[in-house]
Amino acid sequence: MRREIPLAITFLAGMFMLVDFFVPHHRVSAAGEELKQWGTIVIAASILLGIGNLIRVHSKKIARRQSGWGFSLVCLSVMAVMLWFGMWPGAKLGPNPLVGSIAQGSYFNWMYLNMDVPLQGTMFSLLAFFIASAAYRAFRLRSPEASLLLISAIVVMLGRVPLGQLLTKGLPEKATLPWLTEAIMTYPNMAAFRGILMGAALGVMAMGLRIILGIERSYLGGEK
Amino acid sequence: MNWLQELFTGAPGTPPSAVWGTWVAGLLTLAIYSFLYKDNPVYRFAESLFVGVGAAYWLAILYHNTLVPKLFVPLFFPPEGQPVLWYRVFPGVLAAFMLLRFFPKLSWLSRWSLGFVVGMYAAVNTTGFAQGDLVAQIHATVTTPLTSGGGLVIALNAAAIVGVIATLIYFFFSKEHRGPVGAAARLGIWFLMVAFGASFGYTVMGRVSLLIGRMTFLLRDWLHLMQ
Amino acid sequence: MAGFDLRQIDRRVIFTLIFVVVAWPLLRPMRLPMDVTPPVQRLYEAVEAVPPGSIVMLAGDYSPDTMPELQPMVISFVRHAFRRDLKIVTTSLWANSPPLIEDALAPLAAEFGKTYGVDFVNLGYMAGGTVTLLGMGASIPNTFPQDYYGTPVAGLPLMREVTNFDDIALVMNVSSGTPGTREWVQQVQGRYRVRLASGTTAVAAPPFYPYVQSGQLVGLLGGLKGAAEYEMLVDAPGDAVRGMDAQSIVHALIVFFILLGNVAYFAERRAQRARGGAAQREVTA
Amino acid sequence: MRALLPALSLSVSVLLALFPPAGRAADAPLSEVVRETAAPAAVTGLQARDYLDNNDRGDKIELSWCLSADDGAGALSVLEYRVWRSQAPDEQGELVATLEPGTAAHVDTGVTPGVAYYYRVEAFDGALSSPAATAGPAVGRINLFQTSRLPVLVLSLAFFAMVIWFTRLAARGTNLFVRRIPGLNAVEEAVGRATEMGRPVLYVPGIGEIDDIQTIASLTILSHVAKIAAEYETPLIVPTARSVVMSAAEEVVKEAYAEAGHPDNYNPDNIRYLSDAQFAFAGAVSGIMMRERPAANLYLGAFWAESLLFAETGFETKAIQVAGTANVSQLPFFVTACDYTLLGEELYAASAYLSREPKLLGGLKGSDWMKVITICIIVAGVVLTALGVPQFGRWFFTQ
């Protein structure tokens, strides 16, 4: 029973959503609408799961004094402070509360804009450096395919910025880098990605079918 | 020193909290960049901060923007003149089951919630991909204009149709890539490589843009060096 | 190769070079000229075609990490919409977006004299991804019962005019991943016949060209360049246009690195072949 | 703004009525001045019918009419049209819409499906309403199938039938042909090379979670690689970014060593959990490459931005590199920096090829034949359109 009920729920939820797609009957739509609202609530809980997991991993690290437990402490403390700012229920003090609110001007919002935003932004901007280094040390014309790839890449890299426009200024329009770039994007790039899109769609559909029919059960976890 | 003063007080009219904020943001930015020299405790400190702030933000906004309006208000505090949506108890129970994962004895109940979510997503994705990425793309390929736009455009459009077919053949696994199938697959890989080249160029562009964004912050908003 | 080996350059030298090359054009702008590409032009025209007074939706599905690319698009779109007297409803499938959208809306609302609740509404974040999109197809007020600040939507005059996508003249999705533009195309555009435009990161843009060709997207802004072109079209050059000089120079530098690296690579291979060493040598070196 | 306009035009028309411009008063026939106090002309030709779309919920009724003769003509312009709905022919009913001048059609979206309604439309000039035009009964027809989505249903059913058919064939043990993916040869060669050189093999199964199908496919290939490594007695290092993936990888590798007949050679220390954080993980893997100098680096699974760092460091250490991922934006970096790359679907095909699992084979074969059908449709559609028969292609329009 520990497997049959979830599989039955999966089947029913899935089949209903399929019917909802093809049948516009108002009773189906009305039920479908409420079901979709349920979906958002349950999915919200699955996000809570991830955050709970994070707390568990870091508290374990601190409890066992594993290497780097100090960093775990930093992580959990800042989290607690920010949660207090953002969710403290007793703090609806005035028209613009600084605590217990997520609105603009609150402490919570300040922490987000001045800590989360720069940290996230900077983390990914590191990649510009790494790409430059890899461009020099690893991107090679090692085969005809790789060569074709790099040539197309170089055209696009130059043609997509104002510099490319400047470099081929005065040439006939259809020989300029911006035109070539747009042509690459609109024709071969479009065609190849359309092929990939269709193939990927089939993969997703096959997976969906297996899940709804209960052939695919790996998401339920290992034990019987 | 006008500039030095501005560094610590901001442009005229800037509230102190904003100046503070910019300083915090600036120092955290540098802490992350220190990774470029090598992995170090300052970087790891900033990284832990990143994880903590991120999780707290997510939890709070989930509470305020999803759980309160969708679950708590309809169940416990319905707006005046509106009935209690008692049937929201069901997703509430499923949501609670989901959290039972943390209790090994009861974690099997979380599969009910998982089953619900996974089944729904599976169906929604199936129809979405079928309509948007399969049928709509077939339609668009079949109706590619081949009679207007001038010789070059017609040729390029025709080439694009051939490209779609060749790419599909490249990802065909039920036959060896020999003979005509092999030739078509070969053509397919060329199309793929040109497309990946475009992707490469665009990815480089994206990463560089992110760096430009951070540098604009450092040089303008923090250090006031840009006009 | 005797003497100086190009391959021995420390990564940190390259890192420093990149740093300088990005900073320099920001401090000393060159203002290289720039044309507008067709997907951006089409997006601009699609917004121009919306009759004044209509409601458009700004769906922000992004986070701070891609803000440099996407925030200029959000700002330009809001400016464009306000200037044309369109009303804006914003939604987010990404938890990170609402404060960022708020950051773009607040100053522009002040500039154009727009009132919250009447001319624009920020509905905030809703969990659920694709399922939320379908919920909006049935009823936007039921899917977002409150706005970002917790005000019930029944209390917002603008939201009384909105039931579902039938009331939305155009959706502008600004996205940096999943759920994002692909989900909007799959779940909303075809299913509810919505005019959908998209602004995405450069990384995400190339796979969306099939959607542009098929008309599933009425226009596409790809990365900072797309944002810069849009800024030019709405006649308000900002961070994106300002970044284009640096972008140009760094691209040139990276192309130079690729060429230089390959020259070194082929020189080394030739040298090895001359010594009679096979690829084996290369691996054991 | 929109609220202002009618108010503005109202006040203008009131002003005009009170103080007619000199020229106009002189020219205007008397009758027109008299008509100022009369109601505007009624609309004509009002029709109400089910919204012409087989795909709605049946909650829409479409109205159309011809504009009032006074719409936009002269000073006596219509300010708005008022639409009333009732369930009896002679009732006034409920006001459901007020529309701007120049509007000659309306879709009433608030009706209960299957119920008969009567409609009245009046032209209103700010003071008086025209006689009402009436129409009805009209019923919002309940639809049972979205006909525009028929192509989606047909193609999906065809595809599902093939998937189920091939899955059953595979389950019965029928030998379904799948061509060998060249990338697998490259993987085997790489492991062989590492053995010759007496150096370890590094296998990174991506940074995806365990429920990512790419991770699952990668673990299948890992099992294959582990068997070869066990036979050759070459150490196999598997760094992971998720603790659950680590336990799964442990199982897979241990089992493979046992199957290859070398259970004693299995070294649990080589299956490592490094870090959940993306760049910390990338840094730690690069460290392994520099210190332990694996001669073959295999990156198969779900990769994001860290792909670049792996490929670069691996290139530096001169290892043979084979990569594979379905994350398209990372493929270009792998193609240019690795010796062989499995592109997108090839990763799944390789895992189906190796595992021979019926559900994977069924999906793969079904997809294959669906691709053939797709190609046939495209060719047929393009040819027919060129021959002047565009209907076939248009049938696939689903919006």
PDB file of C-alpha atoms in Angstrom, chain A:
ATOM      1  CA  MET A   1       0.000   0.000   0.000  1.00  0.00           C
ATOM      2  CA  ARG A   2       2.889   2.354   0.627  1.00  0.00           C
ATOM      3  CA  ARG A   3       3.534   2.365  -3.098  1.00  0.00           C
ATOM      4  CA  GLU A   4       0.094   1.803  -4.552  1.00  0.00           C
ATOM      5  CA  ILE A   5      -1.530   4.896  -3.057  1.00  0.00           C
ATOM      6  CA  PRO A   6       1.114   7.345  -4.296  1.00  0.00           C
ATOM      7  CA  LEU A   7       1.047   5.690  -7.716  1.00  0.00           C
ATOM      8  CA  ALA A   8      -2.735   5.994  -7.783  1.00  0.00           C
ATOM      9  CA  ILE A   9      -2.511   9.665  -6.793  1.00  0.00           C
ATOM     10  CA  THR A  10       0.033  10.248  -9.546  1.00  0.00           C
ATOM     11  CA  PHE A  11      -2.191   8.533 -12.081  1.00  0.00           C
ATOM     12  CA  LEU A  12      -5.304  10.455 -11.098  1.00  0.00           C
ATOM     13  CA  ALA A  13      -3.597  13.845 -10.912  1.00  0.00           C
ATOM     14  CA  GLY A  14      -1.874  13.241 -14.234  1.00  0.00           C
ATOM     15  CA  MET A  15      -4.901  11.923 -16.083  1.00  0.00           C
ATOM     16  CA  PHE A  16      -7.045  14.767 -14.823  1.00  0.00           C
ATOM     17  CA  MET A  17      -4.568  17.346 -16.091  1.00  0.00           C
ATOM     18  CA  LEU A  18      -4.484  15.609 -19.477  1.00  0.00           C
ATOM     19  CA  VAL A  19      -8.275  15.678 -19.672  1.00  0.00           C
ATOM     20  CA  ASP A  20      -8.221  19.325 -18.606  1.00  0.00           C
ATOM     21  CA  PHE A  21      -6.037  20.116 -21.599  1.00  0.00           C
ATOM     22  CA  PHE A  22      -8.359  18.577 -24.162  1.00  0.00           C
ATOM     23  CA  VAL A  23     -11.817  19.073 -22.639  1.00  0.00           C
ATOM     24  CA  PRO A  24     -13.092  22.637 -22.260  1.00  0.00           C
ATOM     25  CA  HIS A  25     -16.259  21.617 -20.354  1.00  0.00           C
ATOM     26  CA  HIS A  26     -16.850  24.180 -17.620  1.00  0.00           C
ATOM     27  CA  ARG A  27     -17.082  21.623 -14.834  1.00  0.00           C
ATOM     28  CA  VAL A  28     -13.716  20.184 -15.798  1.00  0.00           C
ATOM     29  CA  SER A  29     -12.250  23.686 -15.970  1.00  0.00           C
ATOM     30  CA  ALA A  30     -13.640  24.652 -12.585  1.00  0.00           C
ATOM     31  CA  ALA A  31     -12.237  21.543 -10.922  1.00  0.00           C
ATOM     32  CA  GLY A  32      -8.989  21.972 -12.827  1.00  0.00           C
ATOM     33  CA  GLU A  33      -8.620  25.514 -11.629  1.00  0.00           C
ATOM     34  CA  GLU A  34      -8.881  24.558  -7.969  1.00  0.00           C
ATOM     35  CA  LEU A  35      -6.523  21.624  -8.491  1.00  0.00           C
ATOM     36  CA  LYS A  36      -3.924  23.983  -9.943  1.00  0.00           C
ATOM     37  CA  GLN A  37      -4.207  26.158  -6.830  1.00  0.00           C
ATOM     38  CA  TRP A  38      -3.593  23.038  -4.754  1.00  0.00           C
ATOM     39  CA  GLY A  39      -0.545  22.314  -6.872  1.00  0.00           C
ATOM     40  CA  THR A  40       1.060  25.644  -5.987  1.00  0.00           C
ATOM     41  CA  ILE A  41       0.556  24.953  -2.274  1.00  0.00           C
ATOM     42  CA  VAL A  42       2.081  21.473  -2.333  1.00  0.00           C
ATOM     43  CA  ILE A  43       4.972  22.637  -4.482  1.00  0.00           C
ATOM     44  CA  ALA A  44       5.599  25.426  -1.984  1.00  0.00           C
ATOM     45  CA  ALA A  45       5.979  22.719   0.652  1.00  0.00           C
ATOM     46  CA  SER A  46       8.543  20.924  -1.483  1.00  0.00           C
ATOM     47  CA  ILE A  47      10.600  24.113  -1.517  1.00  0.00           C
ATOM     48  CA  LEU A  48      10.371  24.208   2.284  1.00  0.00           C
ATOM     49  CA  LEU A  49      11.820  20.719   2.178  1.00  0.00           C
ATOM     50  CA  GLY A  50      14.963  22.000   0.488  1.00  0.00           C
ATOM     51  CA  ILE A  51      15.402  24.764   3.039  1.00  0.00           C
ATOM     52  CA  GLY A  52      14.792  22.313   5.893  1.00  0.00           C
ATOM     53  CA  ASN A  53      17.454  20.074   4.455  1.00  0.00           C
ATOM     54  CA  LEU A  54      19.915  22.939   4.385  1.00  0.00           C
ATOM     55  CA  ILE A  55      19.266  23.698   8.038  1.00  0.00           C
ATOM     56  CA  ARG A  56      19.705  20.041   8.926  1.00  0.00           C
ATOM     57  CA  VAL A  57      23.010  19.647   7.080  1.00  0.00           C
ATOM     58  CA  HIS A  58      24.509  22.762   8.647  1.00  0.00           C
ATOM     59  CA  SER A  59      23.291  22.033  12.177  1.00  0.00           C
ATOM     60  CA  LYS A  60      24.788  18.554  11.941  1.00  0.00           C
ATOM     61  CA  LYS A  61      28.081  20.062  10.846  1.00  0.00           C
ATOM     62  CA  ILE A  62      28.061  22.422  13.807  1.00  0.00           C
ATOM     63  CA  ALA A  63      27.017  19.737  16.281  1.00  0.00           C
ATOM     64  CA  ARG A  64      29.823  17.429  15.153  1.00  0.00           C
ATOM     65  CA  ARG A  65      32.373  20.246  14.865  1.00  0.00           C
ATOM     66  CA  GLN A  66      33.184  19.078  11.342  1.00  0.00           C
ATOM     67  CA  SER A  67      35.793  21.034   9.395  1.00  0.00           C
ATOM     68  CA  GLY A  68      34.393  24.382   8.356  1.00  0.00           C
ATOM     69  CA  TRP A  69      31.644  24.323  10.996  1.00  0.00           C
ATOM     70  CA  GLY A  70      32.283  27.990  11.656  1.00  0.00           C
ATOM     71  CA  PHE A  71      31.037  28.783   8.174  1.00  0.00           C
ATOM     72  CA  SER A  72      27.910  26.737   8.837  1.00  0.00           C
ATOM     73  CA  LEU A  73      27.373  28.834  11.945  1.00  0.00           C
ATOM     74  CA  VAL A  74      27.678  32.016   9.863  1.00  0.00           C
ATOM     75  CA  CYS A  75      25.168  30.622   7.404  1.00  0.00           C
ATOM     76  CA  LEU A  76      22.567  29.682  10.012  1.00  0.00           C
ATOM     77  CA  SER A  77      22.974  32.870  12.062  1.00  0.00           C
ATOM     78  CA  VAL A  78      22.514  35.219   9.147  1.00  0.00           C
ATOM     79  CA  MET A  79      19.545  33.130   8.093  1.00  0.00           C
ATOM     80  CA  ALA A  80      17.968  33.426  11.531  1.00  0.00           C
ATOM     81  CA  VAL A  81      18.470  37.197  11.621  1.00  0.00           C
ATOM     82  CA  MET A  82      16.984  37.693   8.199  1.00  0.00           C
ATOM     83  CA  LEU A  83      14.034  35.435   8.973  1.00  0.00           C
ATOM     84  CA  TRP A  84      13.351  37.436  12.113  1.00  0.00           C
ATOM     85  CA  PHE A  85      13.354  40.653  10.047  1.00  0.00           C
ATOM     86  CA  GLY A  86      11.145  39.144   7.402  1.00  0.00           C
ATOM     87  CA  MET A  87       8.633  37.086   9.327  1.00  0.00           C
ATOM     88  CA  TRP A  88       8.377  38.247  12.928  1.00  0.00           C
ATOM     89  CA  PRO A  89       4.602  38.195  13.300  1.00  0.00           C
ATOM     90  CA  GLY A  90       4.259  40.503  16.314  1.00  0.00           C
ATOM     91  CA  ALA A  91       5.872  43.389  14.525  1.00  0.00           C
ATOM     92  CA  LYS A  92       3.105  45.007  12.485  1.00  0.00           C
ATOM     93  CA  LEU A  93       3.858  48.282  14.199  1.00  0.00           C
ATOM     94  CA  GLY A  94       3.007  51.049  11.828  1.00  0.00           C
ATOM     95  CA  PRO A  95       2.124  51.769   8.238  1.00  0.00           C
ATOM     96  CA  ASN A  96       5.673  50.946   7.098  1.00  0.00           C
ATOM     97  CA  PRO A  97       7.041  48.320   9.458  1.00  0.00           C
ATOM     98  CA  LEU A  98      10.763  47.696   9.249  1.00  0.00           C
ATOM     99  CA  VAL A  99      10.497  44.277  10.849  1.00  0.00           C
ATOM    100  CA  GLY A 100       8.041  41.531   9.925  1.00  0.00           C
ATOM    101  CA  SER A 101       7.687  42.949   6.440  1.00  0.00           C
ATOM    102  CA  ILE A 102       9.246  42.265   3.070  1.00  0.00           C
ATOM    103  CA  ALA A 103       8.226  45.598   1.551  1.00  0.00           C
ATOM    104  CA  GLN A 104      10.582  48.166   0.125  1.00  0.00           C
ATOM    105  CA  GLY A 105      12.445  49.967   2.889  1.00  0.00           C
ATOM    106  CA  SER A 106      12.183  47.134   5.424  1.00  0.00           C
ATOM    107  CA  TYR A 107      15.303  45.631   7.010  1.00  0.00           C
ATOM    108  CA  PHE A 108      14.561  42.421   5.188  1.00  0.00           C
ATOM    109  CA  ASN A 109      14.541  44.215   1.849  1.00  0.00           C
ATOM    110  CA  TRP A 110      17.770  46.009   2.774  1.00  0.00           C
ATOM    111  CA  MET A 111      19.497  42.703   3.482  1.00  0.00           C
ATOM    112  CA  TYR A 112      18.249  41.280   0.220  1.00  0.00           C
ATOM    113  CA  LEU A 113      19.328  44.213  -1.922  1.00  0.00           C
ATOM    114  CA  ASN A 114      22.686  44.760  -0.262  1.00  0.00           C
ATOM    115  CA  MET A 115      23.741  41.206   0.529  1.00  0.00           C
ATOM    116  CA  ASP A 116      21.923  38.647  -1.594  1.00  0.00           C
ATOM    117  CA  VAL A 117      21.933  40.747  -4.761  1.00  0.00           C
ATOM    118  CA  PRO A 118      25.667  41.551  -4.857  1.00  0.00           C
ATOM    119  CA  LEU A 119      26.655  38.045  -3.735  1.00  0.00           C
ATOM    120  CA  GLN A 120      24.579  36.292  -6.381  1.00  0.00           C
ATOM    121  CA  GLY A 121      25.595  38.765  -9.047  1.00  0.00           C
ATOM    122  CA  THR A 122      29.283  38.540  -8.319  1.00  0.00           C
ATOM    123  CA  MET A 123      29.316  34.751  -8.051  1.00  0.00           C
ATOM    124  CA  PHE A 124      28.278  34.369 -11.669  1.00  0.00           C
ATOM    125  CA  SER A 125      30.386  37.211 -12.981  1.00  0.00           C
ATOM    126  CA  LEU A 126      33.429  35.120 -11.995  1.00  0.00           C
ATOM    127  CA  LEU A 127      32.659  33.125 -15.125  1.00  0.00           C
ATOM    128  CA  ALA A 128      33.767  35.957 -17.400  1.00  0.00           C
ATOM    129  CA  PHE A 129      37.284  35.498 -16.044  1.00  0.00           C
ATOM    130  CA  PHE A 130      37.157  31.742 -16.370  1.00  0.00           C
ATOM    131  CA  ILE A 131      35.892  31.950 -19.952  1.00  0.00           C
ATOM    132  CA  ALA A 132      38.732  34.252 -20.896  1.00  0.00           C
ATOM    133  CA  SER A 133      41.258  31.902 -19.408  1.00  0.00           C
ATOM    134  CA  ALA A 134      39.678  28.852 -21.053  1.00  0.00           C
ATOM    135  CA  ALA A 135      39.521  30.700 -24.380  1.00  0.00           C
ATOM    136  CA  TYR A 136      43.262  30.998 -24.252  1.00  0.00           C
ATOM    137  CA  ARG A 137      44.099  27.594 -22.890  1.00  0.00           C
ATOM    138  CA  ALA A 138      41.458  25.053 -23.884  1.00  0.00           C
ATOM    139  CA  PHE A 139      39.298  26.004 -26.871  1.00  0.00           C
ATOM    140  CA  ARG A 140      40.993  24.257 -29.767  1.00  0.00           C
ATOM    141  CA  LEU A 141      40.348  23.649 -33.447  1.00  0.00           C
ATOM    142  CA  ARG A 142      40.913  19.984 -32.662  1.00  0.00           C
ATOM    143  CA  SER A 143      38.547  18.582 -35.308  1.00  0.00           C
ATOM    144  CA  PRO A 144      36.551  19.817 -38.315  1.00  0.00           C
ATOM    145  CA  GLU A 145      33.456  19.993 -36.081  1.00  0.00           C
ATOM    146  CA  ALA A 146      35.194  22.002 -33.367  1.00  0.00           C
ATOM    147  CA  SER A 147      36.620  24.294 -36.045  1.00  0.00           C
ATOM    148  CA  LEU A 148      33.193  24.961 -37.510  1.00  0.00           C
ATOM    149  CA  LEU A 149      31.917  25.656 -34.014  1.00  0.00           C
ATOM    150  CA  LEU A 150      34.677  28.114 -33.193  1.00  0.00           C
ATOM    151  CA  ILE A 151      34.387  29.948 -36.508  1.00  0.00           C
ATOM    152  CA  SER A 152      30.664  30.402 -35.980  1.00  0.00           C
ATOM    153  CA  ALA A 153      31.371  31.465 -32.410  1.00  0.00           C
ATOM    154  CA  ILE A 154      33.894  34.088 -33.480  1.00  0.00           C
ATOM    155  CA  VAL A 155      31.535  35.530 -36.089  1.00  0.00           C
ATOM    156  CA  VAL A 156      28.753  35.768 -33.516  1.00  0.00           C
ATOM    157  CA  MET A 157      30.991  37.184 -30.802  1.00  0.00           C
ATOM    158  CA  LEU A 158      32.178  39.988 -33.067  1.00  0.00           C
ATOM    159  CA  GLY A 159      28.946  40.487 -34.983  1.00  0.00           C
ATOM    160  CA  ARG A 160      26.794  40.824 -31.896  1.00  0.00           C
ATOM    161  CA  VAL A 161      28.672  43.846 -30.518  1.00  0.00           C
ATOM    162  CA  PRO A 162      29.115  47.356 -31.931  1.00  0.00           C
ATOM    163  CA  LEU A 163      32.762  46.599 -32.675  1.00  0.00           C
ATOM    164  CA  GLY A 164      31.749  44.103 -35.375  1.00  0.00           C
ATOM    165  CA  GLN A 165      29.627  46.764 -37.004  1.00  0.00           C
ATOM    166  CA  LEU A 166      32.624  49.069 -37.040  1.00  0.00           C
ATOM    167  CA  LEU A 167      35.016  46.401 -38.387  1.00  0.00           C
ATOM    168  CA  THR A 168      32.981  45.667 -41.511  1.00  0.00           C
ATOM    169  CA  LYS A 169      31.660  49.160 -42.108  1.00  0.00           C
ATOM    170  CA  GLY A 170      31.519  50.029 -45.797  1.00  0.00           C
ATOM    171  CA  LEU A 171      31.224  46.437 -47.012  1.00  0.00           C
ATOM    172  CA  PRO A 172      28.023  45.424 -48.814  1.00  0.00           C
ATOM    173  CA  GLU A 173      25.302  44.750 -46.255  1.00  0.00           C
ATOM    174  CA  LYS A 174      25.280  40.991 -46.729  1.00  0.00           C
ATOM    175  CA  ALA A 175      28.993  40.722 -46.010  1.00  0.00           C
ATOM    176  CA  THR A 176      28.923  42.621 -42.729  1.00  0.00           C
ATOM    177  CA  LEU A 177      29.411  40.813 -39.438  1.00  0.00           C
ATOM    178  CA  PRO A 178      26.042  41.901 -37.979  1.00  0.00           C
ATOM    179  CA  TRP A 179      24.204  40.559 -41.036  1.00  0.00           C
ATOM    180  CA  LEU A 180      26.131  37.275 -40.962  1.00  0.00           C
ATOM    181  CA  THR A 181      25.417  36.930 -37.240  1.00  0.00           C
ATOM    182  CA  GLU A 182      21.714  37.491 -37.687  1.00  0.00           C
ATOM    183  CA  ALA A 183      21.706  35.003 -40.592  1.00  0.00           C
ATOM    184  CA  ILE A 184      23.457  32.367 -38.458  1.00  0.00           C
ATOM    185  CA  MET A 185      20.964  32.909 -35.652  1.00  0.00           C
ATOM    186  CA  THR A 186      17.883  32.901 -37.874  1.00  0.00           C
ATOM    187  CA  TYR A 187      18.676  29.944 -40.123  1.00  0.00           C
ATOM    188  CA  PRO A 188      21.198  27.247 -39.097  1.00  0.00           C
ATOM    189  CA  ASN A 189      20.931  28.016 -35.386  1.00  0.00           C
ATOM    190  CA  MET A 190      17.144  28.057 -35.572  1.00  0.00           C
ATOM    191  CA  ALA A 191      17.038  24.820 -37.574  1.00  0.00           C
ATOM    192  CA  ALA A 192      19.353  22.875 -35.279  1.00  0.00           C
ATOM    193  CA  PHE A 193      17.595  24.046 -32.134  1.00  0.00           C
ATOM    194  CA  ARG A 194      14.242  23.202 -33.648  1.00  0.00           C
ATOM    195  CA  GLY A 195      15.492  19.652 -34.190  1.00  0.00           C
ATOM    196  CA  ILE A 196      16.806  19.511 -30.628  1.00  0.00           C
ATOM    197  CA  LEU A 197      13.537  20.962 -29.317  1.00  0.00           C
ATOM    198  CA  MET A 198      11.473  18.284 -31.050  1.00  0.00           C
ATOM    199  CA  GLY A 199      13.727  15.479 -29.834  1.00  0.00           C
ATOM    200  CA  ALA A 200      13.682  16.809 -26.282  1.00  0.00           C
ATOM    201  CA  ALA A 201       9.889  17.143 -26.436  1.00  0.00           C
ATOM    202  CA  LEU A 202       9.604  13.450 -27.293  1.00  0.00           C
ATOM    203  CA  GLY A 203      11.868  12.576 -24.386  1.00  0.00           C
ATOM    204  CA  VAL A 204       9.748  14.584 -21.957  1.00  0.00           C
ATOM    205  CA  MET A 205       6.516  13.122 -23.317  1.00  0.00           C
ATOM    206  CA  ALA A 206       7.795   9.552 -23.007  1.00  0.00           C
ATOM    207  CA  MET A 207       8.872  10.297 -19.447  1.00  0.00           C
ATOM    208  CA  GLY A 208       5.477  11.842 -18.674  1.00  0.00           C
ATOM    209  CA  LEU A 209       3.698   8.781 -20.005  1.00  0.00           C
ATOM    210  CA  ARG A 210       5.853   6.441 -17.930  1.00  0.00           C
ATOM    211  CA  ILE A 211       5.273   8.473 -14.778  1.00  0.00           C
ATOM    212  CA  ILE A 212       1.505   8.667 -15.205  1.00  0.00           C
ATOM    213  CA  LEU A 213       1.245   4.948 -15.970  1.00  0.00           C
ATOM    214  CA  GLY A 214       3.454   4.116 -12.998  1.00  0.00           C
ATOM    215  CA  ILE A 215       6.205   2.500 -15.094  1.00  0.00           C
ATOM    216  CA  GLU A 216       8.697   5.085 -13.880  1.00  0.00           C
ATOM    217  CA  ARG A 217       8.871   5.072 -10.084  1.00  0.00           C
ATOM    218  CA  SER A 218      12.370   6.257  -9.316  1.00  0.00           C
ATOM    219  CA  TYR A 219      11.012   9.550  -7.934  1.00  0.00           C
ATOM    220  CA  LEU A 220       9.362   7.644  -5.092  1.00  0.00           C
ATOM    221  CA  GLY A 221      12.742   6.648  -3.694  1.00  0.00           C
ATOM    222  CA  GLY A 222      14.527   3.367  -3.334  1.00  0.00           C
ATOM    223  CA  GLU A 223      13.053   1.278  -0.534  1.00  0.00           C
ATOM    224  CA  LYS A 224      10.131  -0.981  -1.270  1.00  0.00           C
TER     225      LYS A 224
END
